[in-house]
């Protein structure tokens, strides 16, 4: 960023945007409460409330011209008569209206307040379309002529706060946009072919056409992306130091020797990148993303043992007790062979056990700790923590991850089995280095995935019986723990009882869900691992971490109720051995599914590659949610659309370091607009 660039034009007046919504005319206590339900509390919130689409312009027509079925138009008419009817589901208001070309019945649904205004002789401007011989009204102007035919913003609304009401409120708030100021020099905005910030805020809500609305959205997207990247760049520049670890030695050689398999090239590459980080004075901040079953835990344990080898400690934090327990079972077995002391730390520990574990961690006797958020509670202190691993890091809040390193500068490895496309990962996680394990071990066979309807589920269980008779095990996943009066979803407990008496009679059925006590959960998983249970009926508590190679079949009930990433995680519980594995998705018929649900399920059937599924997931959901709470204040990227905005993201990433280091007149603008742009690792 050139130091001689002038300050931005105008000065921001944030107090105008920070005013509560009740300072606007006509906004009382009741409406204020309803707007809070939409996340709108200030005038600025209204100005920043993004339209999710624009209603195209509709031409002004005569009644004689609108009879073409389905054509939306605006008509100018006079009321002849009106009546209202109350039905079981809706109140209908009908008004006979006319213009010079003819008459028609105009219809409104659930707008009883209009009845007293539709008096004979009243002039109306109506927007809508003819359906079943009636003019169904979407919007109206009574008396004074208000333009209805132009392009109109459409917002996420509720029954309590309609789209029309939001349009009116936004119009009242927009004058405050003139005081918003602009963090970008005019020359930079021109180079990017983007409008000024205050102009974009107005045109976002009241564009002259679709193109102007989209251009305004892009400008707001660039603002939030630049803000994110400045925060990430500041994190990079913080200058924390860690104690470098020496190169791997004898303990790591023994670790490799006890592994019952060869590491894959992808695992070796990830280990090499992590080893290089550990030998630097800057604390490692690396994201390791790998598909389910790709072997991330083996890589993570390598990093933890690097700390142990020099007499220091490592910690692995997982989001749930089930996942922490599974990690402990995996890690503790190997550590025992290496004579490394490993302890489990969860809130389920009894007082005497917890006291013992605390003492071992404080003295350094315990060399590796595996646990949940209990690791970061105030009564847990490490003797000398050198390496911290956070698994399924997106499930932890910023503050929880930060607390693990509080008062220390450990090397930190974040892991996720919910991959996002690499380009996006490198850009969103600009404060992190990114490693990938993109392929599973060669011995793993792709899981055969099928989509079936409820009517065919009995046949699926017949196929399952044959596999169980051959000595295999299976999971049956249900969305609820117990029957709910408001849901048709199958419950895990009820399904376990039903299967034991019906399709799977004669086999040993277990049930696992989050409401069981930890001891009961551990006992069920131990019995399933030991093949004392043939079929485990469970909720999504088994989504991550459960590893039973002999379990080769998964049946997911009500599969259309789950998200794509969650379904992929669930499917990853099978296919963990050398035997062919199967996943059956049980859902409603395709014609009854929403477009999004159908796309999710078809994508899952088509591929087992998590990175390909991440691309599909990226196109289906709110992309801003992918960064979770990384942006200061936990806000989402509300205006960014990854399908078209990656070039803007790259440009923001290029500019961010120079903004952090800005000097001269422009530095004042940077300090003012990016003062609170911070991101926690």
XYZ file of C-alpha atoms in Angstrom:
681
model
C 0.000 0.000 0.000
C 1.723 3.236 -1.059
C 2.458 5.486 1.930
C 1.520 8.594 -0.048
C -2.062 7.540 -0.654
C -4.319 10.223 0.807
C -6.727 9.616 3.707
C -10.132 8.260 2.790
C -12.799 10.738 1.797
C -15.051 11.776 4.668
C -15.029 10.746 8.282
C -17.138 8.003 9.732
C -19.880 8.877 12.190
C -20.379 5.463 13.814
C -22.651 6.921 16.484
C -25.393 7.335 13.868
C -25.145 3.658 12.970
C -24.911 2.609 16.613
C -28.214 4.266 17.552
C -30.845 1.744 18.735
C -33.612 0.953 16.248
C -36.220 2.507 18.523
C -34.791 5.930 17.610
C -36.436 5.487 14.193
C -39.918 6.912 13.708
C -42.674 4.424 14.461
C -40.458 1.795 16.112
C -41.769 0.995 19.586
C -40.915 -1.544 22.256
C -42.869 -4.401 20.636
C -41.324 -3.946 17.189
C -37.876 -3.546 18.771
C -38.281 -6.961 20.401
C -39.419 -8.537 17.132
C -36.481 -7.038 15.224
C -34.073 -8.379 17.851
C -35.251 -11.846 16.831
C -33.780 -11.109 13.388
C -30.511 -9.900 14.896
C -31.425 -6.260 14.222
C -30.815 -4.007 17.229
C -29.256 -0.846 15.820
C -29.723 1.463 12.847
C -26.474 0.012 11.486
C -27.893 -3.504 11.688
C -30.737 -2.405 9.399
C -28.345 -0.749 6.966
C -26.272 -3.967 6.917
C -29.270 -6.327 6.666
C -28.569 -8.150 3.435
C -31.338 -8.813 0.893
C -31.146 -12.447 -0.188
C -32.594 -11.656 -3.613
C -34.300 -8.935 -5.639
C -37.822 -9.048 -6.957
C -37.618 -8.106 -10.628
C -39.393 -5.049 -11.949
C -43.030 -5.541 -12.956
C -44.655 -3.474 -15.753
C -47.718 -1.270 -15.232
C -50.583 -2.985 -17.088
C -54.296 -2.592 -17.597
C -56.585 -5.298 -16.217
C -57.380 -6.403 -19.741
C -53.677 -7.163 -20.299
C -52.992 -9.145 -17.104
C -55.293 -12.070 -17.807
C -52.384 -14.034 -19.224
C -51.995 -16.678 -16.487
C -48.910 -16.203 -14.309
C -47.663 -12.837 -15.559
C -46.714 -10.542 -12.679
C -47.688 -6.904 -13.132
C -48.743 -3.691 -11.430
C -52.307 -2.438 -11.928
C -53.941 0.861 -10.931
C -57.557 0.270 -9.893
C -60.553 1.544 -7.919
C -62.402 -0.490 -5.261
C -66.039 -1.355 -6.096
C -66.791 -3.602 -3.092
C -65.085 -5.908 -0.655
C -65.749 -8.832 1.682
C -63.728 -11.004 4.048
C -63.981 -14.710 4.843
C -62.460 -16.572 7.786
C -61.343 -20.095 7.017
C -59.697 -22.744 9.158
C -56.256 -21.947 7.795
C -56.483 -18.386 6.519
C -58.495 -15.202 6.428
C -59.268 -14.162 2.849
C -60.123 -10.630 1.798
C -61.697 -10.181 -1.611
C -62.217 -6.798 -3.277
C -63.891 -6.229 -6.599
C -61.744 -3.675 -8.428
C -61.845 -1.994 -11.852
C -59.954 0.224 -14.242
C -60.916 1.609 -17.639
C -60.380 -1.775 -19.324
C -62.417 -4.045 -17.027
C -62.976 -5.602 -13.601
C -61.400 -8.401 -11.515
C -61.496 -9.762 -7.959
C -58.352 -8.941 -5.993
C -57.434 -11.356 -3.181
C -55.338 -10.970 -0.001
C -54.513 -13.740 2.503
C -54.195 -13.190 6.261
C -54.235 -9.382 6.100
C -57.441 -8.644 7.984
C -56.249 -5.123 8.847
C -56.753 -4.192 5.181
C -60.518 -4.771 5.253
C -61.409 -1.409 6.766
C -59.156 0.430 4.317
C -60.686 -1.065 1.156
C -63.652 1.266 1.025
C -65.689 1.803 -2.105
C -63.979 4.352 -4.374
C -60.506 3.890 -2.836
C -57.685 4.136 -5.400
C -55.156 1.260 -5.232
C -51.867 0.366 -6.820
C -51.516 -3.437 -6.701
C -48.631 -5.733 -7.541
C -49.382 -9.392 -8.158
C -50.516 -11.902 -10.759
C -53.696 -13.529 -12.026
C -54.280 -17.046 -10.759
C -57.516 -19.041 -11.011
C -59.260 -15.997 -12.403
C -58.343 -13.753 -9.457
C -55.640 -11.132 -8.970
C -53.538 -12.389 -6.058
C -51.913 -9.384 -4.417
C -48.290 -9.436 -3.229
C -48.016 -5.752 -2.393
C -50.250 -2.705 -2.433
C -50.246 1.068 -2.095
C -53.463 2.665 -0.884
C -54.378 6.242 -1.746
C -51.066 7.973 -2.463
C -49.303 6.620 -5.512
C -46.136 4.826 -4.440
C -43.948 3.172 -7.058
C -44.399 -0.616 -6.822
C -43.197 -1.792 -10.182
C -39.465 -1.295 -9.758
C -36.871 -3.791 -8.574
C -37.396 -4.538 -4.883
C -35.148 -6.042 -2.192
C -36.401 -9.248 -0.552
C -35.202 -9.938 3.006
C -35.343 -12.878 5.380
C -38.525 -12.043 7.292
C -40.909 -13.553 9.829
C -44.651 -13.599 10.363
C -44.135 -10.798 12.890
C -41.922 -8.615 10.676
C -42.885 -8.784 7.012
C -40.663 -8.062 4.012
C -42.669 -4.913 3.327
C -42.143 -3.697 6.899
C -38.423 -4.369 6.629
C -38.243 -2.369 3.411
C -39.850 0.577 5.154
C -37.535 0.347 8.160
C -34.439 0.065 5.995
C -35.564 3.138 4.056
C -35.763 5.055 7.370
C -32.276 3.849 8.339
C -30.502 4.514 5.026
C -29.751 8.231 5.617
C -27.280 7.032 8.283
C -25.285 5.316 5.503
C -24.009 8.746 4.459
C -22.069 8.869 7.751
C -20.493 5.429 7.365
C -17.235 6.675 5.874
C -14.964 4.441 3.786
C -11.850 2.467 4.782
C -10.621 2.379 1.166
C -8.907 5.203 -0.714
C -10.977 6.285 -3.709
C -8.168 5.172 -6.035
C -8.187 1.627 -4.657
C -11.967 1.358 -4.893
C -11.726 2.529 -8.498
C -8.978 -0.016 -9.258
C -11.243 -2.770 -7.917
C -14.177 -1.361 -9.919
C -16.240 -1.174 -6.724
C -18.478 1.667 -5.513
C -17.811 3.804 -2.458
C -18.973 2.214 0.789
C -21.776 4.660 1.527
C -23.053 4.433 -2.060
C -22.980 0.625 -1.871
C -25.017 0.600 1.336
C -27.805 2.584 -0.322
C -27.736 0.741 -3.655
C -27.706 -2.615 -1.856
C -31.268 -1.949 -0.715
C -32.538 0.332 -3.472
C -30.714 -0.621 -6.675
C -31.782 0.623 -10.067
C -31.285 -2.887 -11.469
C -29.970 -6.352 -10.553
C -26.421 -5.493 -11.689
C -26.202 -2.503 -9.334
C -27.463 -4.626 -6.434
C -24.846 -7.313 -7.146
C -22.057 -4.737 -7.433
C -23.044 -3.292 -4.051
C -23.005 -6.778 -2.510
C -19.505 -7.335 -3.893
C -18.296 -4.107 -2.296
C -19.675 -5.176 1.097
C -18.158 -8.631 0.601
C -14.760 -7.064 -0.041
C -15.069 -4.979 3.144
C -15.690 -8.017 5.343
C -13.040 -10.130 3.595
C -10.477 -7.360 3.964
C -11.403 -6.981 7.622
C -10.911 -10.723 8.152
C -7.554 -10.715 6.364
C -6.284 -7.704 8.337
C -7.151 -9.580 11.530
C -5.325 -12.674 10.304
C -2.302 -10.610 9.263
C -2.183 -9.013 12.714
C -2.216 -12.454 14.309
C 0.737 -13.415 12.123
C 2.595 -10.284 13.215
C 2.137 -10.843 16.954
C 5.651 -12.248 17.273
C 5.084 -14.948 19.933
C 8.021 -17.282 20.526
C 8.211 -20.981 21.349
C 11.117 -23.170 22.336
C 12.308 -25.069 19.242
C 12.370 -28.857 19.524
C 15.422 -30.805 18.343
C 15.126 -33.200 15.377
C 13.370 -36.576 15.945
C 15.453 -39.113 17.829
C 15.344 -42.602 19.319
C 11.771 -42.429 20.722
C 10.331 -41.513 17.329
C 12.291 -44.348 15.712
C 10.741 -46.778 18.206
C 7.307 -45.276 17.516
C 7.646 -46.079 13.836
C 8.808 -49.587 14.669
C 5.731 -50.420 16.784
C 3.217 -49.197 14.209
C 1.560 -52.239 12.586
C 1.504 -50.561 9.159
C 3.534 -48.385 6.831
C 2.780 -44.680 6.822
C 1.295 -43.379 3.574
C 3.144 -40.774 1.450
C 0.518 -38.202 2.482
C 1.106 -38.949 6.173
C 4.871 -38.751 5.693
C 4.539 -35.383 3.966
C 2.348 -33.990 6.770
C 4.818 -35.254 9.411
C 7.706 -33.604 7.573
C 5.864 -30.248 7.502
C 5.019 -30.518 11.217
C 8.589 -31.536 12.131
C 9.914 -28.465 10.337
C 7.497 -26.252 12.303
C 8.520 -27.791 15.629
C 12.163 -26.932 14.999
C 11.382 -23.197 14.657
C 11.199 -20.540 17.375
C 7.802 -19.331 16.160
C 4.972 -21.436 17.658
C 3.542 -23.884 15.161
C 0.044 -22.906 14.043
C -0.896 -25.634 11.557
C -4.224 -26.992 10.360
C -4.149 -30.695 9.468
C -7.174 -31.609 7.423
C -7.764 -35.125 6.251
C -10.697 -37.243 5.252
C -12.285 -39.685 7.667
C -10.027 -42.706 8.155
C -6.998 -41.006 6.590
C -4.787 -41.465 9.672
C -4.579 -38.000 11.268
C -4.234 -39.427 14.799
C -1.014 -41.242 13.840
C 0.416 -37.950 12.574
C -0.750 -36.099 15.694
C 0.816 -38.664 18.030
C 4.112 -38.207 16.189
C 3.991 -34.494 17.145
C 3.067 -35.260 20.773
C 5.947 -37.724 21.107
C 8.343 -35.042 19.836
C 7.554 -33.138 23.047
C 7.907 -36.240 25.242
C 11.286 -37.076 23.714
C 12.830 -33.904 25.156
C 11.231 -34.314 28.593
C 8.250 -32.049 27.980
C 4.486 -32.724 27.663
C 1.835 -33.014 24.953
C -1.948 -32.620 25.082
C -4.710 -33.756 22.755
C -8.102 -32.034 23.235
C -11.296 -33.436 21.688
C -14.818 -31.933 21.738
C -16.716 -34.903 23.224
C -16.039 -37.523 25.867
C -16.703 -40.302 23.348
C -14.069 -38.948 20.950
C -11.605 -38.286 23.778
C -12.067 -41.837 25.077
C -11.547 -43.303 21.594
C -8.388 -41.235 21.102
C -7.133 -42.378 24.500
C -7.707 -46.040 23.643
C -5.745 -45.583 20.403
C -2.926 -43.502 21.868
C -2.547 -45.269 25.218
C -1.962 -48.671 23.657
C 0.977 -47.407 21.584
C 2.309 -45.246 24.425
C 2.343 -48.254 26.771
C 4.662 -50.077 24.329
C 6.899 -46.992 24.247
C 6.814 -46.653 28.067
C 5.212 -43.215 27.785
C 2.735 -42.263 30.532
C -0.635 -41.239 29.052
C -3.674 -40.023 31.056
C -7.332 -39.328 30.237
C -8.873 -36.076 31.501
C -12.658 -35.651 31.287
C -15.359 -34.204 33.524
C -16.537 -37.773 34.170
C -13.487 -38.555 36.328
C -14.294 -39.258 39.938
C -12.795 -36.907 42.516
C -9.986 -39.275 43.541
C -9.058 -40.060 39.905
C -9.098 -36.380 38.992
C -6.825 -35.485 41.914
C -4.340 -38.165 40.835
C -4.358 -37.038 37.194
C -3.912 -33.390 38.196
C -0.903 -34.268 40.321
C 0.683 -36.299 37.505
C 0.229 -33.440 35.009
C 1.587 -30.827 37.420
C 4.677 -32.908 38.234
C 5.377 -33.977 34.668
C 4.905 -37.669 35.480
C 2.037 -37.729 32.953
C 3.704 -37.082 29.603
C 0.645 -37.000 27.329
C -2.855 -35.879 28.321
C -5.904 -36.769 26.233
C -9.153 -35.101 27.187
C -12.104 -32.827 26.592
C -12.508 -29.170 27.599
C -11.724 -30.477 31.113
C -8.064 -29.993 30.092
C -8.522 -26.220 30.198
C -10.306 -25.947 33.543
C -8.593 -23.830 36.171
C -7.550 -26.739 38.401
C -5.557 -28.478 35.619
C -1.944 -27.293 35.285
C 0.786 -28.754 33.066
C 4.397 -29.022 34.192
C 5.781 -28.074 30.763
C 3.383 -28.203 27.797
C 5.245 -28.102 24.477
C 2.741 -29.436 21.894
C -1.048 -29.099 21.901
C -3.307 -30.882 19.408
C -6.952 -29.814 19.034
C -9.098 -32.366 17.188
C -12.258 -31.384 15.318
C -11.140 -27.818 15.996
C -14.253 -26.255 14.411
C -16.291 -27.580 17.355
C -14.364 -25.489 19.843
C -14.852 -21.780 20.380
C -11.965 -19.361 20.014
C -11.708 -18.899 23.775
C -11.544 -22.658 24.461
C -8.678 -23.140 22.003
C -6.916 -20.087 23.404
C -7.230 -21.339 26.994
C -5.253 -24.499 26.212
C -2.239 -22.303 25.452
C -2.917 -19.708 28.184
C 0.303 -18.507 29.795
C 2.394 -20.698 27.471
C 3.578 -20.661 23.866
C 3.143 -24.284 22.821
C 3.252 -25.493 19.264
C -0.392 -25.989 18.198
C -1.755 -28.471 15.668
C -5.430 -28.150 14.750
C -7.102 -31.137 13.104
C -10.335 -31.523 11.198
C -11.980 -34.370 9.314
C -14.395 -31.878 7.736
C -12.191 -30.700 4.878
C -12.788 -27.530 2.923
C -11.339 -26.897 -0.554
C -7.626 -26.162 -0.318
C -7.788 -22.745 -2.023
C -10.406 -21.645 0.465
C -8.505 -23.148 3.411
C -5.290 -21.361 2.469
C -7.120 -18.062 2.179
C -9.509 -18.243 5.138
C -6.855 -19.665 7.433
C -4.167 -17.203 6.415
C -2.795 -17.291 9.980
C -2.316 -21.059 9.747
C -0.170 -23.320 7.662
C -2.286 -26.046 6.062
C -1.395 -29.717 5.622
C -3.581 -32.302 3.956
C -3.879 -36.068 4.091
C -5.898 -36.367 0.922
C -5.895 -40.158 0.514
C -6.638 -43.054 2.903
C -4.301 -46.038 3.291
C -4.151 -48.170 0.137
C -5.621 -51.188 1.968
C -8.955 -49.384 2.458
C -11.658 -50.184 -0.067
C -14.127 -47.429 -1.076
C -17.390 -47.714 0.851
C -20.332 -48.752 -1.332
C -23.119 -46.255 -0.611
C -26.767 -46.706 -1.618
C -29.915 -44.622 -1.203
C -33.120 -46.513 -0.426
C -36.624 -45.554 0.658
C -38.290 -46.562 3.941
C -40.389 -49.113 2.053
C -37.229 -51.047 1.122
C -35.608 -50.943 4.568
C -36.812 -54.472 5.439
C -34.905 -55.846 2.444
C -31.831 -53.917 3.627
C -32.030 -55.621 7.022
C -32.266 -59.001 5.303
C -28.971 -58.236 3.544
C -27.540 -57.114 6.888
C -28.524 -60.420 8.528
C -26.423 -62.316 5.975
C -23.356 -60.175 6.711
C -23.870 -60.536 10.460
C -24.058 -64.292 10.055
C -20.658 -64.100 8.318
C -19.232 -62.480 11.453
C -19.460 -58.794 10.564
C -20.797 -55.974 12.773
C -22.942 -52.941 11.960
C -24.195 -49.517 13.030
C -27.773 -48.268 12.784
C -27.931 -44.466 13.178
C -31.080 -42.632 14.298
C -31.543 -38.876 14.711
C -33.184 -38.848 18.171
C -32.624 -40.482 21.560
C -36.295 -41.002 22.396
C -39.608 -40.468 20.637
C -40.708 -36.868 20.336
C -44.295 -35.756 19.977
C -43.214 -33.218 17.387
C -41.071 -35.442 15.210
C -41.491 -38.480 13.003
C -37.816 -39.367 13.359
C -36.965 -42.822 14.624
C -35.495 -42.868 18.124
C -32.391 -44.853 18.947
C -33.848 -46.550 22.011
C -37.117 -47.497 20.341
C -35.346 -48.684 17.202
C -32.968 -50.878 19.203
C -35.905 -52.559 20.951
C -37.826 -52.953 17.685
C -34.903 -54.462 15.774
C -34.189 -56.925 18.603
C -37.747 -58.230 18.270
C -38.126 -57.950 14.486
C -35.634 -57.795 11.589
C -32.524 -58.555 13.700
C -34.017 -60.970 16.201
C -31.393 -63.371 17.487
C -28.495 -60.923 17.194
C -26.953 -58.951 20.047
C -28.168 -55.339 19.902
C -26.624 -52.437 21.833
C -27.715 -48.796 22.090
C -25.393 -45.802 22.434
C -26.372 -42.150 22.869
C -25.185 -39.013 24.624
C -27.560 -39.318 27.569
C -25.882 -42.464 28.874
C -23.476 -42.085 31.762
C -19.798 -42.194 30.716
C -19.231 -45.552 32.403
C -22.137 -47.094 30.486
C -20.917 -45.543 27.225
C -17.412 -46.891 27.707
C -18.748 -50.350 28.573
C -20.922 -50.472 25.427
C -18.000 -49.407 23.208
C -15.723 -51.960 24.900
C -18.273 -54.703 24.241
C -18.753 -53.575 20.637
C -14.967 -53.562 20.103
C -14.780 -57.055 21.614
C -17.596 -58.266 19.309
C -19.886 -58.925 22.253
C -22.412 -56.720 20.428
C -23.329 -57.373 16.792
C -25.285 -54.194 15.982
C -24.851 -50.817 17.637
C -27.924 -48.594 17.368
C -26.762 -45.041 18.025
C -27.314 -41.342 17.630
C -24.643 -39.078 16.114
C -22.521 -39.591 19.242
C -20.552 -42.008 16.998
C -19.989 -39.318 14.351
C -16.277 -39.010 15.041
C -13.569 -41.094 16.666
C -15.221 -44.526 16.813
C -12.933 -47.083 15.160
C -14.069 -50.725 14.941
C -12.532 -52.375 11.834
C -14.949 -55.328 11.933
C -17.970 -52.993 11.619
C -18.578 -53.009 7.867
C -22.232 -51.919 7.518
C -23.975 -48.690 8.415
C -27.691 -47.985 8.019
C -28.652 -44.328 8.489
C -32.348 -43.837 9.229
C -33.997 -40.547 8.180
C -30.818 -39.723 6.258
C -32.364 -36.608 4.709
C -32.399 -35.017 8.194
C -28.592 -34.904 8.374
C -26.153 -32.456 6.798
C -23.699 -33.571 4.126
C -20.576 -33.237 6.281
C -22.287 -35.082 9.124
C -23.365 -37.943 6.854
C -19.820 -38.236 5.519
C -18.463 -38.329 9.062
C -20.961 -41.015 10.048
C -20.138 -43.105 6.989
C -16.481 -42.925 7.996
C -17.167 -45.219 10.967
C -17.179 -48.139 8.507
C -14.567 -48.960 5.902
C -11.806 -48.938 8.527
C -10.561 -52.447 7.831
C -9.627 -54.484 4.763
C -13.163 -55.898 4.230
C -15.646 -54.327 1.816
C -17.980 -51.959 3.681
C -21.463 -50.647 2.916
C -23.524 -47.594 3.858
C -27.305 -47.560 3.306
C -29.058 -44.195 3.458
C -32.749 -44.607 4.277
C -34.861 -41.600 3.276
C -38.184 -40.515 1.847
C -38.834 -41.015 -1.894
C -36.852 -38.582 -4.053
C -39.957 -36.707 -5.160
C -40.721 -35.872 -1.499
C -37.245 -34.517 -0.747
C -36.214 -30.882 -0.991
C -33.758 -30.023 -3.757
C -30.992 -29.483 -1.201
C -31.622 -32.812 0.574
C -31.705 -34.683 -2.731
C -28.439 -33.049 -3.845
C -26.758 -33.954 -0.550
C -27.780 -37.610 -0.691
C -26.952 -38.042 -4.379
C -23.506 -36.496 -3.810
C -22.836 -38.920 -0.963
C -23.774 -41.871 -3.161
C -21.580 -40.592 -6.002
C -18.288 -40.194 -4.092
C -16.478 -41.093 -0.880
C -13.948 -38.274 -1.352
C -14.395 -35.740 1.445
C -12.743 -32.948 -0.524
C -15.158 -33.399 -3.431
C -18.063 -33.431 -0.970
C -16.688 -30.259 0.615
C -17.060 -28.522 -2.757
C -20.710 -29.636 -2.913
C -21.302 -28.584 0.693
C -19.710 -25.226 -0.057
C -22.243 -24.599 -2.821
C -25.240 -25.650 -0.673
C -24.856 -23.758 2.564
C -24.036 -20.338 3.960
C -20.334 -20.176 3.185
C -19.665 -17.597 5.881
C -20.426 -20.231 8.506
C -17.283 -22.129 7.507
C -15.072 -19.732 9.445
C -17.105 -20.175 12.630
C -15.961 -17.683 15.260
C -12.640 -16.806 13.670
C -13.722 -13.271 12.903
C -13.794 -10.850 15.821
C -17.123 -10.923 17.604
C -18.050 -14.298 16.120
C -19.799 -12.710 13.138
C -20.280 -14.547 9.869
C -19.371 -13.433 6.372
C -22.852 -12.212 5.505
C -22.190 -10.737 2.065
C -19.570 -13.130 0.709
C -20.517 -15.645 -1.967
C -17.678 -18.117 -2.502
C -18.996 -19.147 -5.910
C -17.932 -15.768 -7.326
C -15.878 -13.958 -4.655
C -12.637 -15.953 -4.486
C -10.828 -13.300 -6.599
C -11.914 -10.656 -4.072
C -10.647 -12.876 -1.264
C -7.259 -13.248 -2.925
C -7.056 -9.464 -3.448
C -7.936 -8.848 0.209
C -5.248 -11.296 1.257
C -2.666 -9.456 -0.871
C -3.615 -6.067 0.592
C -3.880 -7.053 4.264
C -0.155 -7.068 5.224
C 0.382 -3.602 3.746
C -2.656 -2.306 5.625
C -1.207 -3.616 8.887
C 2.077 -1.831 8.116
C 0.458 1.321 6.657
C 2.237 4.634 7.248
C 1.533 8.217 6.331
C -1.924 9.807 6.109
C -3.602 6.522 5.227
C -2.529 4.970 8.559
C -5.203 6.982 10.393
C -7.911 5.448 8.223
C -6.549 1.948 8.804
C -6.454 2.436 12.574
C -10.016 3.784 12.596
C -11.657 1.086 10.502
C -9.616 -1.965 11.504
C -8.968 -1.166 15.167
C -10.940 -4.215 16.365
C -10.180 -6.562 13.468
C -8.609 -9.473 15.336
C -8.644 -13.221 14.828
C -7.716 -15.843 17.388
C -5.997 -18.999 16.260
